[in-house]
One Martini backbone bead per residue (centre of mass of N, CA, C, O) as a GRO file, in nm:
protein
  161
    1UNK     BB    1   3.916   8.376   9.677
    2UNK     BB    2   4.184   8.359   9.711
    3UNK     BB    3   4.502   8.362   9.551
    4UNK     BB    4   4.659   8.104   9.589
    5UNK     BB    5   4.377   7.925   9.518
    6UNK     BB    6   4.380   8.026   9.267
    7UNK     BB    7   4.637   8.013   9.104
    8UNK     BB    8   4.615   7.706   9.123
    9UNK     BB    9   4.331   7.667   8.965
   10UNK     BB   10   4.452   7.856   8.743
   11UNK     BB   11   4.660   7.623   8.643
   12UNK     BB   12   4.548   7.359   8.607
   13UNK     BB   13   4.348   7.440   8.402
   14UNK     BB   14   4.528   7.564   8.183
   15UNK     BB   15   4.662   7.300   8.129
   16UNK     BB   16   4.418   7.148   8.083
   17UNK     BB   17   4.323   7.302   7.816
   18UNK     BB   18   4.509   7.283   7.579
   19UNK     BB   19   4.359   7.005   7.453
   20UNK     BB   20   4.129   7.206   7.383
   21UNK     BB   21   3.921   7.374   7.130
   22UNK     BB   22   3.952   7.623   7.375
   23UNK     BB   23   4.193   7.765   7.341
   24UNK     BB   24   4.240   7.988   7.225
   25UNK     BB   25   4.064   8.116   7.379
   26UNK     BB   26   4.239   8.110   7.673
   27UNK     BB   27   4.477   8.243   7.569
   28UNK     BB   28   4.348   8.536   7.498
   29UNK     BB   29   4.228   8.539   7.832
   30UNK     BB   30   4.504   8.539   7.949
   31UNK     BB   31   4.637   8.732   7.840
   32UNK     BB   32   4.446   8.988   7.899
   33UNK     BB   33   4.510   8.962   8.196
   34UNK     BB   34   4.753   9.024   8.210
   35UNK     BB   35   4.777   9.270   8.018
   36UNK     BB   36   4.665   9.495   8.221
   37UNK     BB   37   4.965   9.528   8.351
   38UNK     BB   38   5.188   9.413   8.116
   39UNK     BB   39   5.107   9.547   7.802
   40UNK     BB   40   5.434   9.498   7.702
   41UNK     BB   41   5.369   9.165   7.684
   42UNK     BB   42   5.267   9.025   7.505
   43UNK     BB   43   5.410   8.873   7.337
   44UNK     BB   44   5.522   8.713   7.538
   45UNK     BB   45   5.302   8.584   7.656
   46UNK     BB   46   5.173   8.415   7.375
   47UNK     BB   47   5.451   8.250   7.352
   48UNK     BB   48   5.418   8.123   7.644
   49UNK     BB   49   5.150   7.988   7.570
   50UNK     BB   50   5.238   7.818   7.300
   51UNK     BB   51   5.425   7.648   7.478
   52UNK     BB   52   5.283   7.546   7.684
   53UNK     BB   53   5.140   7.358   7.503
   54UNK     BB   54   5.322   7.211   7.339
   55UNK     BB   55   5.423   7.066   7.591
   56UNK     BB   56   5.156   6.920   7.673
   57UNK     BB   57   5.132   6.779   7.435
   58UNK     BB   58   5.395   6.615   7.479
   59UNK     BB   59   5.278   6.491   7.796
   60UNK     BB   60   5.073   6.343   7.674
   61UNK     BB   61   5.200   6.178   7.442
   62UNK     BB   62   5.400   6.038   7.690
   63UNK     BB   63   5.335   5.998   7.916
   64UNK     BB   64   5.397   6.301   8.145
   65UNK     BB   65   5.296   6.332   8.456
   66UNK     BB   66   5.539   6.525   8.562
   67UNK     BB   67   5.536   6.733   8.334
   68UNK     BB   68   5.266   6.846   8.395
   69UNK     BB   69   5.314   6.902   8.703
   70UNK     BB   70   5.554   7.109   8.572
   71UNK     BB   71   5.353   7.310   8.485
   72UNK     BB   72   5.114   7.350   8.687
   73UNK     BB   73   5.364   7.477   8.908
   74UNK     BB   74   5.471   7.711   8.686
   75UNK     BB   75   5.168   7.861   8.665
   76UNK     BB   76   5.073   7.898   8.960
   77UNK     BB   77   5.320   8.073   9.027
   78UNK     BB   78   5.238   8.270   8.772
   79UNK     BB   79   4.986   8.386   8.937
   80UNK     BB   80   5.094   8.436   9.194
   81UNK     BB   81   5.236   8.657   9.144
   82UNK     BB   82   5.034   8.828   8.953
   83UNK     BB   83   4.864   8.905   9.248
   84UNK     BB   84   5.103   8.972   9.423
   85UNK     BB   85   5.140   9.260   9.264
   86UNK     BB   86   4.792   9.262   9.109
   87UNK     BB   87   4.501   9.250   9.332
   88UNK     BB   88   4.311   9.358   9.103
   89UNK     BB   89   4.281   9.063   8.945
   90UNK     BB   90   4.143   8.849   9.139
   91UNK     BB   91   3.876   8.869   9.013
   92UNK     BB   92   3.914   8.837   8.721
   93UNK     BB   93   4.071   8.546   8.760
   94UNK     BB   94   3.780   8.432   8.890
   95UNK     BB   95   3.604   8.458   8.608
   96UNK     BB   96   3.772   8.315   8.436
   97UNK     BB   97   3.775   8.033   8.532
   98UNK     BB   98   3.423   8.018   8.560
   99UNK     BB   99   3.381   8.110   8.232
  100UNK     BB  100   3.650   7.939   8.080
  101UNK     BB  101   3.852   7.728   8.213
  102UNK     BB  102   3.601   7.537   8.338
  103UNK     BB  103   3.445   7.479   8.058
  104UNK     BB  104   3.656   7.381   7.874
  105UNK     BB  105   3.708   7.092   8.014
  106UNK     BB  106   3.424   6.984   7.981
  107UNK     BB  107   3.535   6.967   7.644
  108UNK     BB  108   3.703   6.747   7.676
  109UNK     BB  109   3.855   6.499   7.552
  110UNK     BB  110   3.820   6.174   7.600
  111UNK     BB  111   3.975   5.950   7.720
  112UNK     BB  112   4.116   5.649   7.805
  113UNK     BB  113   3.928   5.396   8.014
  114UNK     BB  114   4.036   5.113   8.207
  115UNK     BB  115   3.759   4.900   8.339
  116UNK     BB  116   3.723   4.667   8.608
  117UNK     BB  117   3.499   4.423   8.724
  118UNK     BB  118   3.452   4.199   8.959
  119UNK     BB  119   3.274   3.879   8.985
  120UNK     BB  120   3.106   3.719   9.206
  121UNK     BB  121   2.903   3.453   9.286
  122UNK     BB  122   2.802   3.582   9.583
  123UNK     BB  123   2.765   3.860   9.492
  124UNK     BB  124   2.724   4.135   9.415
  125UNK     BB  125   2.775   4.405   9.143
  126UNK     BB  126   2.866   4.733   9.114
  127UNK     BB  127   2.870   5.020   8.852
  128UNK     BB  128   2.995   5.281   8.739
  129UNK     BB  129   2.957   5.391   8.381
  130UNK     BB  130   2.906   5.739   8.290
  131UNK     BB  131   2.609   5.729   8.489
  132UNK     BB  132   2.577   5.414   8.521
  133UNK     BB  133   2.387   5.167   8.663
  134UNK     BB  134   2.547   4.843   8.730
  135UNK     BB  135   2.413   4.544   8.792
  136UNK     BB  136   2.517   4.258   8.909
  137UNK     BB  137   2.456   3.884   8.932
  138UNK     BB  138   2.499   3.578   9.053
  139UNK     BB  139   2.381   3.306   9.155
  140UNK     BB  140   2.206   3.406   9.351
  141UNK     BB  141   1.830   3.450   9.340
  142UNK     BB  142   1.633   3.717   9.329
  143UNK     BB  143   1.411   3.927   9.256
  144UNK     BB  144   1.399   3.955   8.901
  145UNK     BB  145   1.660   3.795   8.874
  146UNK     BB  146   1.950   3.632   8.748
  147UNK     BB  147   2.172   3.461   8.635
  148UNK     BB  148   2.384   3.703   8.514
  149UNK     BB  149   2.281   3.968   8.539
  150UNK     BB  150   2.180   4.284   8.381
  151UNK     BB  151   2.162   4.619   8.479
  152UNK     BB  152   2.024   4.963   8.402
  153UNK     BB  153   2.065   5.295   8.544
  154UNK     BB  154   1.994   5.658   8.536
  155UNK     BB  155   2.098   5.895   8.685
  156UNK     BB  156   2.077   6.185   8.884
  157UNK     BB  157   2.333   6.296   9.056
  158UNK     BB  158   2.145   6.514   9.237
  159UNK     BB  159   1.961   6.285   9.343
  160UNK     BB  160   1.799   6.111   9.566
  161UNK     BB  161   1.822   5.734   9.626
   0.00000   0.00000   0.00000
């Protein structure tokens, strides 16, 4: 992965970590890169750590979409420039993003999810929610099901058909 395309994704990964009970992890995991280069700076990045966290999760708990976007545009700038100061790092932290920062993000909590599905008279209706698949069918009567049938069926995301 290039440099700056790296820096984007472990900038937002990063940011997105915050809220979740990986942070720890993820804080030291980061400083650890960090300071491979700069190792004088450890408290100081830390601390910068600590802050982004605050922030984070302030701008989570306000729905502050702007704000988290302007966490995670001065994560990726700070860690472009830190691979571009340090090109010895990108390997580095393309494994710190696939082995620590993108497995916190699957283990974050669920947010609230609002989903409306309308359903026509006329027409069936399909539904994914969760990985389950919701088949709605209305007046119009079909073999095996029923007016206002509702079947689920689980899928495997990666199966054909």
């Amino acid at each position: 992965m290039d440099p700056v395309t790296l820096a984007a994704a472990a900038g937002s990964a990063l940011v997105g970590a915050m809220a979740t009970d990986a942070w720890a992890k993820v804080r030291d995991t980061m400083v650890a890169v960090w300071c491979r280069s700069h190792p004088q700076q450890v408290s100081v990045v830390e601390e910068d750590m600590n802050q982004l966290r605050r922030q984070a999760l302030a701008a989570r708990e306000q729905d502050d979409v702007p704000g988290r976007e302007a966490l995670v545009a001065e994560w990726q700038r700070r860690l472009a420039e830190l691979l571009e100061d340090n090109p010895e790092l990108t390997d580095h932290l393309d494994l710190v993003l696939r082995e620590v920062l993108s497995p916190s993000l699957r283990r974050a909590e669920p947010g609230d999810v609002y989903q409306q599905v309308n359903v026509s008279r006329e027409s069936p209706t399909f539904a994914v929610q969760r990985g389950d698949l919701h088949y709605y069918e209305g007046n119009s009567a079909r073999e095996g099901s029923r007016e206002g049938n509702s079947s689920r069926e689980s899928r495997d995301p990666g199966s054909a058909g």
